mmCIF file of C-alpha atoms in Angstrom:
data_model
loop_
_atom_site.group_PDB
_atom_site.id
_atom_site.type_symbol
_atom_site.label_atom_id
_atom_site.label_comp_id
_atom_site.label_asym_id
_atom_site.label_seq_id
_atom_site.Cartn_x
_atom_site.Cartn_y
_atom_site.Cartn_z
ATOM 1 C CA MET A 15 14.860 63.785 -8.507
ATOM 2 C CA LYS A 16 13.118 64.687 -11.762
ATOM 3 C CA VAL A 17 9.336 64.985 -11.529
ATOM 4 C CA SER A 18 6.572 65.193 -14.123
ATOM 5 C CA LEU A 19 2.899 66.011 -13.625
ATOM 6 C CA ALA A 20 -0.015 64.569 -15.604
ATOM 7 C CA HIS A 21 -3.707 65.451 -15.821
ATOM 8 C CA ASP A 22 -6.556 64.102 -17.981
ATOM 9 C CA HIS A 23 -7.258 67.274 -19.983
ATOM 10 C CA LEU A 24 -7.607 71.022 -19.506
ATOM 11 C CA PHE A 25 -11.023 72.444 -20.363
ATOM 12 C CA GLN A 26 -12.038 74.217 -17.157
ATOM 13 C CA LEU A 27 -10.748 75.390 -13.805
ATOM 14 C CA GLY A 28 -12.473 73.082 -11.328
ATOM 15 C CA GLY A 29 -11.504 71.166 -8.222
ATOM 16 C CA ALA A 30 -9.277 68.684 -10.058
ATOM 17 C CA GLU A 31 -7.389 71.525 -11.723
ATOM 18 C CA ARG A 32 -6.857 73.156 -8.321
ATOM 19 C CA VAL A 33 -5.120 69.953 -7.241
ATOM 20 C CA VAL A 34 -2.797 70.193 -10.259
ATOM 21 C CA LEU A 35 -1.967 73.817 -9.441
ATOM 22 C CA GLU A 36 -1.039 72.781 -5.891
ATOM 23 C CA PHE A 37 1.175 70.036 -7.355
ATOM 24 C CA HIS A 38 2.840 72.777 -9.387
ATOM 25 C CA GLN A 39 3.471 74.767 -6.199
ATOM 26 C CA ILE A 40 5.324 71.758 -4.794
ATOM 27 C CA PHE A 41 7.200 70.970 -8.035
ATOM 28 C CA PRO A 42 7.424 74.279 -9.961
ATOM 29 C CA GLU A 43 9.898 72.899 -12.520
ATOM 30 C CA ALA A 44 7.812 69.856 -13.405
ATOM 31 C CA PRO A 45 6.152 69.852 -16.844
ATOM 32 C CA LEU A 46 2.464 68.994 -17.093
ATOM 33 C CA TYR A 47 1.405 66.307 -19.578
ATOM 34 C CA THR A 48 -2.215 66.262 -20.683
ATOM 35 C CA LEU A 49 -4.229 64.916 -23.624
ATOM 36 C CA ILE A 50 -5.424 68.334 -24.728
ATOM 37 C CA SER A 51 -5.570 71.916 -23.485
ATOM 38 C CA ALA A 52 -8.419 74.209 -24.504
ATOM 39 C CA LEU A 53 -7.860 76.865 -21.841
ATOM 40 C CA GLN A 54 -7.778 80.458 -22.986
ATOM 41 C CA PRO A 55 -4.701 82.579 -22.140
ATOM 42 C CA GLY A 56 -4.843 84.590 -18.949
ATOM 43 C CA ASN A 57 -5.416 81.783 -16.431
ATOM 44 C CA SER A 58 -3.407 80.136 -13.660
ATOM 45 C CA PHE A 59 -2.023 77.482 -16.026
ATOM 46 C CA ASP A 60 -0.134 80.015 -18.176
ATOM 47 C CA GLN A 61 2.922 79.594 -15.953
ATOM 48 C CA LEU A 62 3.103 75.813 -16.483
ATOM 49 C CA ASN A 63 5.105 73.997 -19.130
ATOM 50 C CA ILE A 64 2.221 72.091 -20.749
ATOM 51 C CA LYS A 65 2.896 69.156 -23.061
ATOM 52 C CA THR A 66 -0.078 67.749 -24.982
ATOM 53 C CA SER A 67 -0.758 64.542 -26.916
ATOM 54 C CA PHE A 68 -1.441 64.168 -30.638
ATOM 55 C CA LEU A 69 -5.141 64.731 -29.880
ATOM 56 C CA GLN A 70 -4.365 68.443 -29.515
ATOM 57 C CA LYS A 71 -4.126 68.693 -33.302
ATOM 58 C CA MET A 72 -7.068 66.470 -34.209
ATOM 59 C CA PRO A 73 -10.013 68.198 -35.945
ATOM 60 C CA GLY A 74 -12.705 69.321 -33.530
ATOM 61 C CA ALA A 75 -11.016 67.812 -30.471
ATOM 62 C CA LYS A 76 -11.093 71.022 -28.439
ATOM 63 C CA LYS A 77 -14.890 71.142 -28.644
ATOM 64 C CA HIS A 78 -15.795 67.460 -28.935
ATOM 65 C CA LEU A 79 -13.049 65.424 -27.291
ATOM 66 C CA GLN A 80 -15.574 62.679 -26.485
ATOM 67 C CA TYR A 81 -15.578 61.690 -30.168
ATOM 68 C CA TYR A 82 -11.958 60.576 -29.705
ATOM 69 C CA LEU A 83 -12.719 58.393 -26.688
ATOM 70 C CA SER A 84 -11.398 55.228 -28.286
ATOM 71 C CA LEU A 85 -8.063 56.932 -29.040
ATOM 72 C CA MET A 86 -7.432 58.215 -25.528
ATOM 73 C CA PRO A 87 -5.693 55.078 -24.167
ATOM 74 C CA HIS A 88 -3.311 55.113 -27.146
ATOM 75 C CA ALA A 89 -2.718 58.851 -26.661
ATOM 76 C CA TRP A 90 -1.638 58.335 -23.042
ATOM 77 C CA GLU A 91 0.554 55.381 -23.895
ATOM 78 C CA GLN A 92 2.326 57.409 -26.603
ATOM 79 C CA LEU A 93 3.497 60.087 -24.158
ATOM 80 C CA ASN A 94 7.096 59.489 -23.126
ATOM 81 C CA PHE A 95 7.943 59.625 -19.401
ATOM 82 C CA SER A 96 11.322 57.906 -19.636
ATOM 83 C CA ASP A 97 13.239 60.974 -18.367
ATOM 84 C CA TYR A 98 11.494 61.127 -14.984
ATOM 85 C CA ASN A 99 11.989 59.576 -11.551
ATOM 86 C CA ILE A 100 8.458 60.366 -10.364
ATOM 87 C CA VAL A 101 5.231 60.954 -12.262
ATOM 88 C CA LEU A 102 2.468 62.541 -10.194
ATOM 89 C CA SER A 103 -0.861 62.248 -12.002
ATOM 90 C CA SER A 104 -4.300 63.701 -11.336
ATOM 91 C CA THR A 105 -7.191 61.792 -12.862
ATOM 92 C CA SER A 106 -10.870 60.996 -12.907
ATOM 93 C CA ALA A 107 -10.526 59.502 -16.384
ATOM 94 C CA LEU A 108 -7.614 57.775 -18.126
ATOM 95 C CA ALA A 109 -4.349 59.478 -17.108
ATOM 96 C CA LYS A 110 -3.667 56.562 -14.771
ATOM 97 C CA GLY A 111 -2.825 54.532 -17.878
ATOM 98 C CA LEU A 112 0.380 56.376 -18.762
ATOM 99 C CA ILE A 113 3.422 54.121 -19.008
ATOM 100 C CA THR A 114 6.507 54.706 -16.876
ATOM 101 C CA PRO A 115 9.932 53.016 -17.031
ATOM 102 C CA PRO A 116 10.853 50.374 -14.399
ATOM 103 C CA ASN A 117 12.604 52.681 -11.948
ATOM 104 C CA CYS A 118 10.092 55.511 -12.230
ATOM 105 C CA LEU A 119 7.473 55.884 -9.488
ATOM 106 C CA HIS A 120 3.892 56.617 -10.614
ATOM 107 C CA ILE A 121 1.799 58.221 -7.864
ATOM 108 C CA CYS A 122 -1.805 58.816 -8.922
ATOM 109 C CA TYR A 123 -4.198 61.220 -7.197
ATOM 110 C CA CYS A 124 -7.456 59.581 -8.260
ATOM 111 C CA HIS A 125 -10.488 61.834 -7.824
ATOM 112 C CA THR A 126 -12.727 58.875 -8.661
ATOM 113 C CA PRO A 127 -12.561 55.697 -10.746
ATOM 114 C CA THR A 128 -13.719 56.716 -14.219
ATOM 115 C CA ARG A 129 -17.414 57.471 -13.694
ATOM 116 C CA TYR A 130 -18.707 56.599 -17.161
ATOM 117 C CA LEU A 131 -16.955 53.219 -17.013
ATOM 118 C CA TRP A 132 -17.858 52.146 -13.490
ATOM 119 C CA SER A 133 -20.195 53.806 -10.979
ATOM 120 C CA ASP A 134 -22.251 55.754 -13.561
ATOM 121 C CA ALA A 135 -21.919 53.396 -16.511
ATOM 122 C CA TYR A 136 -25.631 52.842 -17.112
ATOM 123 C CA ASN A 137 -26.848 56.351 -16.293
ATOM 124 C CA TYR A 138 -24.149 57.811 -18.533
ATOM 125 C CA ILE A 139 -25.577 56.161 -21.648
ATOM 126 C CA GLU A 140 -29.208 56.825 -20.722
ATOM 127 C CA GLU A 141 -28.603 60.527 -20.081
ATOM 128 C CA LEU A 142 -26.339 61.059 -23.094
ATOM 129 C CA ASN A 143 -27.748 63.578 -25.557
ATOM 130 C CA GLN A 144 -26.760 61.646 -28.687
ATOM 131 C CA PRO A 145 -28.572 59.837 -31.535
ATOM 132 C CA ARG A 146 -29.913 56.353 -30.803
ATOM 133 C CA ILE A 147 -27.345 54.658 -33.055
ATOM 134 C CA ILE A 148 -24.503 56.072 -30.963
ATOM 135 C CA LYS A 149 -26.173 54.843 -27.774
ATOM 136 C CA LYS A 150 -26.364 51.372 -29.324
ATOM 137 C CA VAL A 151 -22.701 51.261 -30.313
ATOM 138 C CA LEU A 152 -21.236 53.057 -27.300
ATOM 139 C CA PRO A 153 -21.627 50.146 -24.805
ATOM 140 C CA LEU A 154 -19.257 48.065 -26.965
ATOM 141 C CA VAL A 155 -16.666 50.846 -26.904
ATOM 142 C CA LEU A 156 -17.066 51.345 -23.162
ATOM 143 C CA HIS A 157 -16.712 47.602 -22.517
ATOM 144 C CA LYS A 158 -13.288 47.543 -24.176
ATOM 145 C CA LEU A 159 -12.314 50.783 -22.468
ATOM 146 C CA ARG A 160 -13.388 49.386 -19.094
ATOM 147 C CA MET A 161 -11.056 46.421 -19.508
ATOM 148 C CA TRP A 162 -8.222 48.765 -20.459
ATOM 149 C CA ASP A 163 -8.956 51.009 -17.464
ATOM 150 C CA LEU A 164 -8.790 48.087 -15.038
ATOM 151 C CA PHE A 165 -5.527 46.919 -16.567
ATOM 152 C CA ALA A 166 -4.123 50.464 -16.636
ATOM 153 C CA ALA A 167 -4.855 50.972 -12.922
ATOM 154 C CA GLN A 168 -2.419 48.153 -12.136
ATOM 155 C CA ARG A 169 0.401 50.284 -13.593
ATOM 156 C CA VAL A 170 0.035 52.798 -10.756
ATOM 157 C CA ASP A 171 2.524 52.282 -7.925
ATOM 158 C CA TYR A 172 0.600 54.266 -5.309
ATOM 159 C CA PHE A 173 -2.912 55.701 -5.286
ATOM 160 C CA ILE A 174 -3.901 58.800 -3.341
ATOM 161 C CA THR A 175 -7.538 59.827 -3.234
ATOM 162 C CA ASN A 176 -9.776 62.619 -1.962
ATOM 163 C CA SER A 177 -12.033 60.789 0.518
ATOM 164 C CA TYR A 178 -12.632 57.486 2.261
ATOM 165 C CA TYR A 179 -15.744 57.190 0.110
ATOM 166 C CA ILE A 180 -13.608 57.073 -3.062
ATOM 167 C CA LYS A 181 -10.988 54.907 -1.347
ATOM 168 C CA LYS A 182 -13.661 52.194 -1.159
ATOM 169 C CA ARG A 183 -14.436 52.609 -4.871
ATOM 170 C CA ILE A 184 -10.777 52.258 -5.828
ATOM 171 C CA ARG A 185 -10.606 49.037 -3.854
ATOM 172 C CA LYS A 186 -13.844 47.756 -5.413
ATOM 173 C CA TYR A 187 -13.134 48.560 -9.061
ATOM 174 C CA TYR A 188 -9.320 48.393 -9.224
ATOM 175 C CA ASN A 189 -8.547 46.141 -6.234
ATOM 176 C CA LYS A 190 -5.861 48.603 -5.141
ATOM 177 C CA PRO A 191 -5.239 50.350 -1.797
ATOM 178 C CA ALA A 192 -5.337 54.141 -1.623
ATOM 179 C CA HIS A 193 -4.132 56.778 0.824
ATOM 180 C CA VAL A 194 -6.614 59.563 1.633
ATOM 181 C CA ILE A 195 -5.493 63.196 1.418
ATOM 182 C CA TYR A 196 -8.401 65.623 1.308
ATOM 183 C CA PRO A 197 -8.161 68.085 -1.624
ATOM 184 C CA PRO A 198 -7.177 71.748 -1.200
ATOM 185 C CA VAL A 199 -9.851 74.382 -0.586
ATOM 186 C CA ASN A 200 -9.050 78.090 -0.756
ATOM 187 C CA VAL A 201 -10.738 78.717 2.588
ATOM 188 C CA GLU A 202 -8.779 81.898 3.258
ATOM 189 C CA GLN A 203 -10.672 83.857 0.582
ATOM 190 C CA TYR A 204 -14.025 83.340 2.325
ATOM 191 C CA ARG A 205 -15.347 85.406 5.208
ATOM 192 C CA VAL A 206 -18.136 85.280 7.761
ATOM 193 C CA SER A 207 -20.818 87.910 7.188
ATOM 194 C CA PRO A 208 -22.850 89.470 10.032
ATOM 195 C CA ASN A 209 -25.633 90.153 7.522
ATOM 196 C CA ILE A 210 -27.526 86.906 6.828
ATOM 197 C CA LYS A 211 -30.291 87.335 4.262
ATOM 198 C CA ASP A 212 -33.449 85.388 3.515
ATOM 199 C CA TYR A 213 -32.305 82.873 0.897
ATOM 200 C CA TYR A 214 -30.630 79.494 0.512
ATOM 201 C CA ILE A 215 -27.912 78.768 -2.043
ATOM 202 C CA ILE A 216 -26.454 76.093 -4.338
ATOM 203 C CA VAL A 217 -23.116 76.358 -6.156
ATOM 204 C CA SER A 218 -22.802 73.540 -8.664
ATOM 205 C CA ARG A 219 -22.257 72.499 -12.240
ATOM 206 C CA LEU A 220 -25.679 71.777 -13.665
ATOM 207 C CA ARG A 221 -25.325 68.121 -14.585
ATOM 208 C CA PRO A 222 -27.786 65.265 -13.953
ATOM 209 C CA TYR A 223 -25.837 63.604 -11.116
ATOM 210 C CA LYS A 224 -25.751 66.888 -9.166
ATOM 211 C CA LYS A 225 -29.494 66.439 -8.446
ATOM 212 C CA VAL A 226 -30.200 70.163 -8.547
ATOM 213 C CA ASP A 227 -33.660 69.283 -9.852
ATOM 214 C CA LEU A 228 -34.475 67.736 -6.459
ATOM 215 C CA ALA A 229 -33.588 70.983 -4.722
ATOM 216 C CA ILE A 230 -35.670 73.015 -7.176
ATOM 217 C CA ARG A 231 -38.690 70.754 -6.634
ATOM 218 C CA ALA A 232 -38.251 71.105 -2.874
ATOM 219 C CA PHE A 233 -38.095 74.899 -3.019
ATOM 220 C CA ASN A 234 -40.952 75.039 -5.509
ATOM 221 C CA GLU A 235 -42.987 73.294 -2.837
ATOM 222 C CA LEU A 236 -41.685 75.426 0.042
ATOM 223 C CA GLY A 237 -41.890 78.759 -1.758
ATOM 224 C CA LEU A 238 -38.633 79.834 -0.087
ATOM 225 C CA PRO A 239 -35.929 81.800 -1.962
ATOM 226 C CA LEU A 240 -33.184 79.681 -3.549
ATOM 227 C CA ILE A 241 -30.211 81.042 -5.508
ATOM 228 C CA ILE A 242 -28.374 78.666 -7.855
ATOM 229 C CA ILE A 243 -24.896 79.560 -9.133
ATOM 230 C CA GLY A 244 -23.346 77.582 -11.976
ATOM 231 C CA GLY A 245 -23.840 76.575 -15.577
ATOM 232 C CA GLY A 246 -24.027 73.321 -17.467
ATOM 233 C CA GLU A 247 -25.995 71.098 -19.775
ATOM 234 C CA GLU A 248 -29.128 71.123 -17.595
ATOM 235 C CA TYR A 249 -29.442 74.913 -17.309
ATOM 236 C CA ALA A 250 -32.381 75.307 -19.719
ATOM 237 C CA LYS A 251 -34.238 72.315 -18.286
ATOM 238 C CA LEU A 252 -33.804 73.514 -14.698
ATOM 239 C CA LYS A 253 -34.691 77.099 -15.593
ATOM 240 C CA LYS A 254 -37.993 75.841 -16.998
ATOM 241 C CA LEU A 255 -38.626 73.743 -13.873
ATOM 242 C CA ALA A 256 -37.983 76.591 -11.427
ATOM 243 C CA LYS A 257 -40.750 78.764 -9.991
ATOM 244 C CA PRO A 258 -40.168 82.532 -9.468
ATOM 245 C CA ASN A 259 -38.705 82.003 -5.967
ATOM 246 C CA VAL A 260 -35.820 79.992 -7.494
ATOM 247 C CA LYS A 261 -33.191 82.104 -9.293
ATOM 248 C CA LEU A 262 -30.621 80.540 -11.623
ATOM 249 C CA LEU A 263 -27.786 83.052 -11.975
ATOM 250 C CA GLY A 264 -25.515 81.002 -14.220
ATOM 251 C CA GLU A 265 -21.804 81.702 -13.835
ATOM 252 C CA VAL A 266 -20.882 84.671 -11.632
ATOM 253 C CA SER A 267 -17.603 86.283 -10.611
ATOM 254 C CA GLU A 268 -15.638 84.765 -7.749
ATOM 255 C CA GLU A 269 -16.227 87.876 -5.639
ATOM 256 C CA ARG A 270 -19.979 87.707 -6.222
ATOM 257 C CA LYS A 271 -20.012 84.005 -5.334
ATOM 258 C CA ILE A 272 -18.155 84.663 -2.075
ATOM 259 C CA GLN A 273 -20.600 87.401 -1.121
ATOM 260 C CA LEU A 274 -23.696 85.319 -1.891
ATOM 261 C CA LEU A 275 -22.340 82.313 -0.005
ATOM 262 C CA SER A 276 -21.532 84.339 3.100
ATOM 263 C CA GLN A 277 -25.024 85.837 3.363
ATOM 264 C CA ALA A 278 -27.133 82.730 2.708
ATOM 265 C CA LYS A 279 -29.094 80.975 5.449
ATOM 266 C CA ALA A 280 -27.615 77.633 4.365
ATOM 267 C CA PHE A 281 -25.935 75.806 1.517
ATOM 268 C CA ILE A 282 -27.999 73.040 -0.138
ATOM 269 C CA HIS A 283 -26.129 69.877 -1.156
ATOM 270 C CA PRO A 284 -28.545 67.245 -2.592
ATOM 271 C CA GLN A 285 -26.006 65.183 -4.553
ATOM 272 C CA ILE A 286 -23.482 62.452 -3.847
ATOM 273 C CA GLU A 287 -20.017 63.952 -4.264
ATOM 274 C CA ASP A 288 -16.593 62.339 -4.201
ATOM 275 C CA PHE A 289 -15.533 65.070 -1.758
ATOM 276 C CA GLY A 290 -17.590 68.239 -2.299
ATOM 277 C CA ILE A 291 -15.410 71.367 -2.413
ATOM 278 C CA ALA A 292 -18.352 73.782 -2.736
ATOM 279 C CA ALA A 293 -19.806 72.578 0.575
ATOM 280 C CA VAL A 294 -16.482 73.232 2.319
ATOM 281 C CA GLU A 295 -16.338 76.698 0.716
ATOM 282 C CA ALA A 296 -19.783 77.439 2.173
ATOM 283 C CA MET A 297 -18.562 76.350 5.610
ATOM 284 C CA ALA A 298 -15.471 78.541 5.163
ATOM 285 C CA ALA A 299 -17.952 81.416 4.870
ATOM 286 C CA GLY A 300 -19.516 80.258 8.135
ATOM 287 C CA ARG A 301 -22.682 78.891 6.594
ATOM 288 C CA PRO A 302 -24.229 75.550 7.609
ATOM 289 C CA VAL A 303 -24.691 72.867 4.951
ATOM 290 C CA ILE A 304 -27.866 70.844 4.417
ATOM 291 C CA ALA A 305 -26.528 67.714 2.696
ATOM 292 C CA TYR A 306 -27.642 64.280 1.612
ATOM 293 C CA ASN A 307 -26.046 61.773 3.964
ATOM 294 C CA GLU A 308 -23.787 59.930 1.527
ATOM 295 C CA GLY A 309 -20.449 60.434 -0.186
ATOM 296 C CA GLY A 310 -17.902 63.082 0.699
ATOM 297 C CA ALA A 311 -20.389 65.174 2.696
ATOM 298 C CA THR A 312 -20.307 62.561 5.462
ATOM 299 C CA GLU A 313 -16.594 63.350 5.918
ATOM 300 C CA THR A 314 -16.808 67.153 5.775
ATOM 301 C CA VAL A 315 -20.150 68.044 7.408
ATOM 302 C CA ILE A 316 -20.562 67.400 11.153
ATOM 303 C CA ASP A 317 -24.254 66.700 11.658
ATOM 304 C CA GLY A 318 -25.770 69.187 14.097
ATOM 305 C CA GLN A 319 -22.592 71.305 14.299
ATOM 306 C CA THR A 320 -21.636 72.466 10.804
ATOM 307 C CA GLY A 321 -24.860 71.454 9.079
ATOM 308 C CA ILE A 322 -27.573 68.831 8.800
ATOM 309 C CA LEU A 323 -27.379 65.458 7.057
ATOM 310 C CA TYR A 324 -30.626 63.973 5.727
ATOM 311 C CA ASN A 325 -31.082 60.314 4.844
ATOM 312 C CA GLU A 326 -33.251 60.047 1.720
ATOM 313 C CA GLN A 327 -32.280 61.542 -1.634
ATOM 314 C CA SER A 328 -35.714 62.931 -2.468
ATOM 315 C CA TRP A 329 -37.252 66.384 -2.664
ATOM 316 C CA GLU A 330 -39.793 65.363 -0.042
ATOM 317 C CA CYS A 331 -37.095 64.523 2.505
ATOM 318 C CA LEU A 332 -35.277 67.768 1.695
ATOM 319 C CA VAL A 333 -38.508 69.723 2.293
ATOM 320 C CA HIS A 334 -38.958 68.028 5.668
ATOM 321 C CA THR A 335 -35.337 68.809 6.634
ATOM 322 C CA ILE A 336 -35.570 72.485 5.676
ATOM 323 C CA LEU A 337 -38.823 72.907 7.614
ATOM 324 C CA LYS A 338 -36.969 71.783 10.760
ATOM 325 C CA PHE A 339 -33.852 73.863 10.021
ATOM 326 C CA ASP A 340 -33.021 76.973 12.057
ATOM 327 C CA HIS A 341 -29.891 78.790 10.941
ATOM 328 C CA THR A 342 -29.649 80.720 14.225
ATOM 329 C CA GLN A 343 -28.787 77.488 16.034
ATOM 330 C CA PHE A 344 -25.398 77.299 14.279
ATOM 331 C CA ASN A 345 -22.164 79.069 15.244
ATOM 332 C CA SER A 346 -20.645 80.659 12.139
ATOM 333 C CA GLU A 347 -17.132 80.983 13.569
ATOM 334 C CA ALA A 348 -17.117 77.344 14.685
ATOM 335 C CA ILE A 349 -18.220 76.291 11.199
ATOM 336 C CA ARG A 350 -15.468 78.361 9.611
ATOM 337 C CA ASN A 351 -12.844 76.942 11.980
ATOM 338 C CA HIS A 352 -13.876 73.439 10.944
ATOM 339 C CA ALA A 353 -13.551 74.325 7.242
ATOM 340 C CA ASN A 354 -10.027 75.676 7.823
ATOM 341 C CA LYS A 355 -8.855 72.090 8.303
ATOM 342 C CA PHE A 356 -9.133 71.621 4.527
ATOM 343 C CA ASN A 357 -6.814 74.487 3.542
ATOM 344 C CA ALA A 358 -4.297 74.333 0.684
ATOM 345 C CA THR A 359 -1.191 74.561 2.903
ATOM 346 C CA ARG A 360 -2.277 71.415 4.732
ATOM 347 C CA PHE A 361 -2.771 69.674 1.376
ATOM 348 C CA ARG A 362 0.725 70.531 0.118
ATOM 349 C CA GLU A 363 2.326 69.407 3.380
ATOM 350 C CA GLU A 364 0.524 66.063 3.342
ATOM 351 C CA ILE A 365 1.370 65.459 -0.332
ATOM 352 C CA GLU A 366 5.054 66.257 0.227
ATOM 353 C CA GLU A 367 5.217 64.033 3.290
ATOM 354 C CA TYR A 368 3.558 61.122 1.490
ATOM 355 C CA ILE A 369 5.728 61.397 -1.631
ATOM 356 C CA SER A 370 8.894 61.529 0.491
ATOM 357 C CA LYS A 371 7.835 58.389 2.308
ATOM 358 C CA VAL A 372 6.938 56.300 -0.753
ATOM 359 C CA TRP A 373 9.998 57.561 -2.650
ATOM 360 C CA GLN A 374 12.214 56.375 0.193
ATOM 361 C CA ASP A 375 10.393 53.031 0.287
ATOM 362 C CA HIS A 376 10.771 52.723 -3.482
ATOM 363 C CA ASN A 377 14.526 53.365 -3.322
ATOM 364 C CA ASN A 378 14.965 50.843 -0.509
ATOM 365 C CA GLN A 379 13.129 48.208 -2.554
ATOM 366 C CA THR A 380 15.270 49.017 -5.597
ATOM 367 C CA ILE A 381 18.473 48.597 -3.596
ATOM 368 C CA ILE A 382 17.286 45.299 -2.124
#
């Protein structure tokens, strides 16, 4: 059985890339196809056999891949998967549109239907930091791309996804079933600290949909210490919004992040996430999570046991929730034990079991 891996593109080491690395652990000989790789040497992907599309050599693509948006479907369709029995793809964009031969099985781990085409289509254009003329033309490009994306999703033989929340989206936008396997979290590297300090914490990319501004407004009002770890396009805006009790640290080392998570009173999670790996990492450190009651958090946070879920995505509701919160009412070891259910070994076992099953079903259908 010859296997290939596929992933949208390689620019950072986030949750989706962790999934790909776990795929590599299962299939160490499988090459990884991707549109473009801009990773610097000295990372976990150095050991992989990476094959890129023609976009890798296009001028400026490593810094501004979005300018080649209209070429991405063609780039995926030009990659040749004719030598493989199984293609295992990881996507939140367009990798689902790769073309496989008739007897090849395409299994797609879909982190979410393409946000800028479906669930965030309108906000994406409004929040885009581009000239007005581009914002006028872009909806026409996205309309054509949306039709391609819907058509491309029908090429996938089996969808896997990261939560029941995203399973519903796949059904809504692609009219396809999906099997839920929660993503891997490196829970073993986190530890429970006996020394809880007087601050709350957020670990997040600073993008509009993360709603970090709501948390800052809440803590501005409360006057309580809040530490924010992470960088992104909203850093300057959020830094200006924050009062002295709110500290934006930017990117920090993994060791520093682990330490800060383990000593916080609670982890703040104001956004809607597909799954929410950072919240599970906080629980792996034994810390309760204060999360908005929608999206992946409803599947990872047990209200009243591993955190608190609040029902209105507003800074006012977050303030009210924090005022009622008492971190001493939570059992750190019980929280950590819950987080252990999302470990990487469990993920690999479930992926292997699922692929074995659908591969057997596929072969039986072929014989019939």
